[in-house]
Short mmCIF file of C-alpha atoms in Angstrom, two decimals:
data_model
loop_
_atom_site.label_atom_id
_atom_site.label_comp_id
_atom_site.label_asym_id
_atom_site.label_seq_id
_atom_site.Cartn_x
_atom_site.Cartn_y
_atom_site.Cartn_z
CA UNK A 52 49.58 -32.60 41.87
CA UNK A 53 52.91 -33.51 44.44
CA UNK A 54 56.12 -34.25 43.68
CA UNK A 55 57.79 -37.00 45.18
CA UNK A 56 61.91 -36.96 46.07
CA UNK A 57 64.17 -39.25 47.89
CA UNK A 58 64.35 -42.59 48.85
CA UNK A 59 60.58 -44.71 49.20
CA UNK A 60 60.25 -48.73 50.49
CA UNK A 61 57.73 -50.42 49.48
CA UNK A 62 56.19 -53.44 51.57
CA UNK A 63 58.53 -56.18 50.28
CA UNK A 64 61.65 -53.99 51.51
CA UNK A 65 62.83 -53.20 47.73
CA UNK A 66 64.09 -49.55 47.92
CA UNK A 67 64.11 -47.14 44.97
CA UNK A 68 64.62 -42.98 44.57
CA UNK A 69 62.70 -41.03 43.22
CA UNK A 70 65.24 -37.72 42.31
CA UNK A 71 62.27 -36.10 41.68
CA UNK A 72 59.06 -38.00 40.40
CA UNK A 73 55.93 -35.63 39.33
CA UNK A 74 52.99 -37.33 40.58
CA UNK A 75 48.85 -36.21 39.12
CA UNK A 76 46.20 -37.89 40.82
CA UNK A 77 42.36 -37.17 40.38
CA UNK A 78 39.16 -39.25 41.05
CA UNK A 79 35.60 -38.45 40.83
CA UNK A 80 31.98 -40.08 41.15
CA UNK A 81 29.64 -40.86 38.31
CA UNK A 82 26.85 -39.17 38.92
CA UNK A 83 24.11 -41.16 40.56
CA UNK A 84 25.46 -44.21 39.25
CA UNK A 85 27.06 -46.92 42.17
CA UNK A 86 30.53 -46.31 40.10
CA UNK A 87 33.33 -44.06 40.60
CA UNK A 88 36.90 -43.33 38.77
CA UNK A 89 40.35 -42.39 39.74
CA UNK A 90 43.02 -41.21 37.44
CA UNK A 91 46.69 -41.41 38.03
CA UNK A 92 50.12 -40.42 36.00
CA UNK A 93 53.28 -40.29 37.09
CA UNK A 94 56.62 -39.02 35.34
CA UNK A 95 60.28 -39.09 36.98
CA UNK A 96 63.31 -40.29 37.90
CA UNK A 97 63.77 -43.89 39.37
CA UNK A 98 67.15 -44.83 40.59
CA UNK A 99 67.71 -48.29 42.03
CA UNK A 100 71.14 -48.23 42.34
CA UNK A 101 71.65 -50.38 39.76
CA UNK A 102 69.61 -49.08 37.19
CA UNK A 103 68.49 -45.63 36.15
CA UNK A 104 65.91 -44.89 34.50
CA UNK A 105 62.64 -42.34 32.91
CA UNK A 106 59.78 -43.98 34.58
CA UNK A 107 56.47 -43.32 32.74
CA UNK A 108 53.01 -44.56 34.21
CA UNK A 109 50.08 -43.65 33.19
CA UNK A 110 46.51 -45.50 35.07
CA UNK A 111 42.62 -45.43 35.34
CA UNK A 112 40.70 -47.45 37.93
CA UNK A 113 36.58 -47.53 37.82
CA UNK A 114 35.03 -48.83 41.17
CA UNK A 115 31.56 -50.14 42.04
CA UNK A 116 30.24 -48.33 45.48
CA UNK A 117 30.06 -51.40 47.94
CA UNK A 118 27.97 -53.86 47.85
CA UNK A 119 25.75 -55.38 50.19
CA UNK A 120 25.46 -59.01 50.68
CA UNK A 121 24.00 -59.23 54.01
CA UNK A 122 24.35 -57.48 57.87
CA UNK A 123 28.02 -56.24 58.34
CA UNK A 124 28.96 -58.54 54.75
CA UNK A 125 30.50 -56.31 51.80
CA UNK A 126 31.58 -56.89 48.07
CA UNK A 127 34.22 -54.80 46.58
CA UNK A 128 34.48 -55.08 42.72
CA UNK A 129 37.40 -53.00 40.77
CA UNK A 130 38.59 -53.01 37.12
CA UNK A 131 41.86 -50.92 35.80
CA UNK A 132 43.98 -50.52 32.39
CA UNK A 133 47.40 -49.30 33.56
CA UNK A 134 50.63 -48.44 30.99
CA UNK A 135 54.17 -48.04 32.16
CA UNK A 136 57.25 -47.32 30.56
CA UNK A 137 61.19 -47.19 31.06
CA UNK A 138 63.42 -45.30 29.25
CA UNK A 139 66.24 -47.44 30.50
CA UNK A 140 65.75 -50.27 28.39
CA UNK A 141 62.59 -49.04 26.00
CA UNK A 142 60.12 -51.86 28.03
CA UNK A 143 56.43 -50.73 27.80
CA UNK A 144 54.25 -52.65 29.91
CA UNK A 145 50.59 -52.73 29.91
CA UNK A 146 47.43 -54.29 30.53
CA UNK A 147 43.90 -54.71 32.76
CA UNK A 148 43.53 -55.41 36.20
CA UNK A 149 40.90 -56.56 38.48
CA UNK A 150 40.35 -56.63 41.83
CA UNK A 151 36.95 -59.00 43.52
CA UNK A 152 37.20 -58.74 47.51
CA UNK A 153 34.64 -59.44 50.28
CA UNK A 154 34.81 -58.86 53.91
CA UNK A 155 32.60 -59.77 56.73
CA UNK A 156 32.34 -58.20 60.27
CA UNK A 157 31.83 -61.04 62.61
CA UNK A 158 31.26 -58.10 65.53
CA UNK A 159 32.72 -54.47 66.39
CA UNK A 160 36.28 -56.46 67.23
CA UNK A 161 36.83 -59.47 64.58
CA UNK A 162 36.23 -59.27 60.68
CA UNK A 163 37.58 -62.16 57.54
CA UNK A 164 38.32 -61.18 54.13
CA UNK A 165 39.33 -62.69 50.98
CA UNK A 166 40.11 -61.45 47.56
CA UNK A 167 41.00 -62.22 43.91
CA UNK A 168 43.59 -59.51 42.20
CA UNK A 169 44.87 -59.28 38.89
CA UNK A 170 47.79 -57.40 37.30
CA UNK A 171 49.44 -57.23 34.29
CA UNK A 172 52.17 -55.15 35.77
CA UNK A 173 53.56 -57.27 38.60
CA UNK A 174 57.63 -58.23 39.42
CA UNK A 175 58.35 -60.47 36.51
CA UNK A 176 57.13 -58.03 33.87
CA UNK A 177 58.51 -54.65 34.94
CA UNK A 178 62.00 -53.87 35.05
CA UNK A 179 61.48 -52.14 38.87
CA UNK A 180 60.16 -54.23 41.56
CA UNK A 181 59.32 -51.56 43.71
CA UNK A 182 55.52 -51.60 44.48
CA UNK A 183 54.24 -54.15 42.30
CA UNK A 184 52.88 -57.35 42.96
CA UNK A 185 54.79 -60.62 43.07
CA UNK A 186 52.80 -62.28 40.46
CA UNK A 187 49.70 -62.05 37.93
CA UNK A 188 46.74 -63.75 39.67
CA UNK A 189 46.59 -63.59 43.30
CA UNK A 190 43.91 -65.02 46.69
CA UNK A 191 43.92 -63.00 49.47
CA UNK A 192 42.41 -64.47 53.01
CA UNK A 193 42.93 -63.41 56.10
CA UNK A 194 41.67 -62.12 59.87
CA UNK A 195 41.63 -58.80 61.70
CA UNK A 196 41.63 -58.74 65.33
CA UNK A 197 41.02 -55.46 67.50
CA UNK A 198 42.47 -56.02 70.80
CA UNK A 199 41.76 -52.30 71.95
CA UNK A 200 40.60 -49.07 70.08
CA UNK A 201 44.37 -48.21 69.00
CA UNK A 202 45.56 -52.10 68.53
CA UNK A 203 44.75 -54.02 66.06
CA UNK A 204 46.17 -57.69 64.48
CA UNK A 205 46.12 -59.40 61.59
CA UNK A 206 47.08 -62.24 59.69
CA UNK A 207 47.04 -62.75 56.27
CA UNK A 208 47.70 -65.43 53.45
CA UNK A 209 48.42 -64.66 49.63
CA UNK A 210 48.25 -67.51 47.56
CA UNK A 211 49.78 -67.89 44.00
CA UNK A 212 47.63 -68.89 41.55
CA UNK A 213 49.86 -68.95 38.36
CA UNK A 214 52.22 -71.35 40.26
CA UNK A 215 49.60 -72.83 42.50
CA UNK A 216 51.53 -72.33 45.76
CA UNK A 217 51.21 -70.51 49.14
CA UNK A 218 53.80 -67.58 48.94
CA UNK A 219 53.60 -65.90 52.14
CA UNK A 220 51.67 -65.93 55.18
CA UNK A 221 52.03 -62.36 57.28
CA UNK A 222 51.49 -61.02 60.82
CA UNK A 223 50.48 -57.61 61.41
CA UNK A 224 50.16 -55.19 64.26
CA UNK A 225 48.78 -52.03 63.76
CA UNK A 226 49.27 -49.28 66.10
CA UNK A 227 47.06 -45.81 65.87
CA UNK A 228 49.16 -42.79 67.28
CA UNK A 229 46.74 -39.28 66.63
CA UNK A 230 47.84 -38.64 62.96
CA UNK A 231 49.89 -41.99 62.64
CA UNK A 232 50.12 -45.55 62.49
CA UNK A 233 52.81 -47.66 63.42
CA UNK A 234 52.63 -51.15 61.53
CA UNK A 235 54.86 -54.18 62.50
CA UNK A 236 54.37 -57.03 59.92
CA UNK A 237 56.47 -60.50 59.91
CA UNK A 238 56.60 -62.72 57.16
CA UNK A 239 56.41 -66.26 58.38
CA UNK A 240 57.57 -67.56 55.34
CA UNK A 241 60.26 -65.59 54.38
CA UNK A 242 61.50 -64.87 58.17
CA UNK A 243 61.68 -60.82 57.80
CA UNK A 244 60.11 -58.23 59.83
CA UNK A 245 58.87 -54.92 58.03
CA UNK A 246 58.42 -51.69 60.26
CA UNK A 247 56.70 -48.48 59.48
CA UNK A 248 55.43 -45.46 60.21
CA UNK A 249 52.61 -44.02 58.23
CA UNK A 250 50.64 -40.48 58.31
CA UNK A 251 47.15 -40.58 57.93
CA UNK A 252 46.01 -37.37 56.09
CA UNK A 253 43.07 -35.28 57.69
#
């Protein structure tokens, strides 16, 4: 349980405040079983700067363990229901997502990956677009690169499938620093640079 205050960016650059947001997360194993769960709720207030509103969102994920297809070859499988709410103009969104994703380590320095995600709460449903996806149904390929053990590149591609179109192609560099890592990340298509700074919990 954390509560969350002040201003948050997402990876597409939208901003939004949180003044404050009450965030519960908790996640658990089943058992023996190759499955595991995560719940998540959050209740607060989002500000915009255009709108203002009660944000409500409420979310339960169940994950297979990873699969093994063959030497240094992995299968990720993920299904989710997720509910969110707005007090600003009475919108409830909700609905199931999945997530299919594979990747393959070619050796210790170069790995590919591509995935299918699904989301009923994505940009042109919810009346934020901060941290959502851009659309529904999405393919994810891409490449990682490690050029030395605190470097690492990638580039990525995320295809829309609703419109059938290539929406953005993206460059990353990833920097460790002890507790932190600095990523860099151009979009070709759009022509903007994203910077940031993230801690990585112990």
């Amino acid at each position: 349980l954390h509560v969350d205050y002040g201003f948050y960016d997402d990876s597409d650059d939208h901003w939004i405040k949180k003044k404050p947001s009450l965030i519960w997360e908790y996640g658990a194993h089943f058992g023996v079983m190759p499955l595991s769960w995560r719940l998540k709720t959050e209740y607060g207030q989002w500000d915009d700067g255009d709108i203002d509103s009660t944000h409500t969102y409420g979310g339960v994920n169940v994950y297979h363990d990873p699969i093994i297809l063959g030497k240094d070859w992995r299968l990720f499988l993920g299904v989710g229901y997720e509910v969110t709410h707005e007090s600003y103009d009475h919108s409830r969104v909700k609905g199931f997502s999945y997530d299919i994703s594979t990747v393959k380590e070619f050796s210790p320095v170069f790995a590919m990956y591509t995935g299918y995600h699904f989301t009923k709460n994505s940009e042109n449903r919810t009346l934020f677009n901060y941290d959502v996806d851009d659309f529904e149904r999405k393919l994810e390929t891409g490449c990682s690169l490690r050029l030395t053990h605190l470097d690492r590149i990638v580039a990525g591609t995320e295809y829309d499938l609703d419109r059938d179109s290539l929406r953005d192609v993206d460059y990353y560099w990833y920097h460790d620093v002890h507790c932190a890592q600095f990523v860099v990340r151009y979009r070709a298509k759009r022509d903007s640079w994203h910077v940031s700074f993230n801690f990585i919990p112990w």
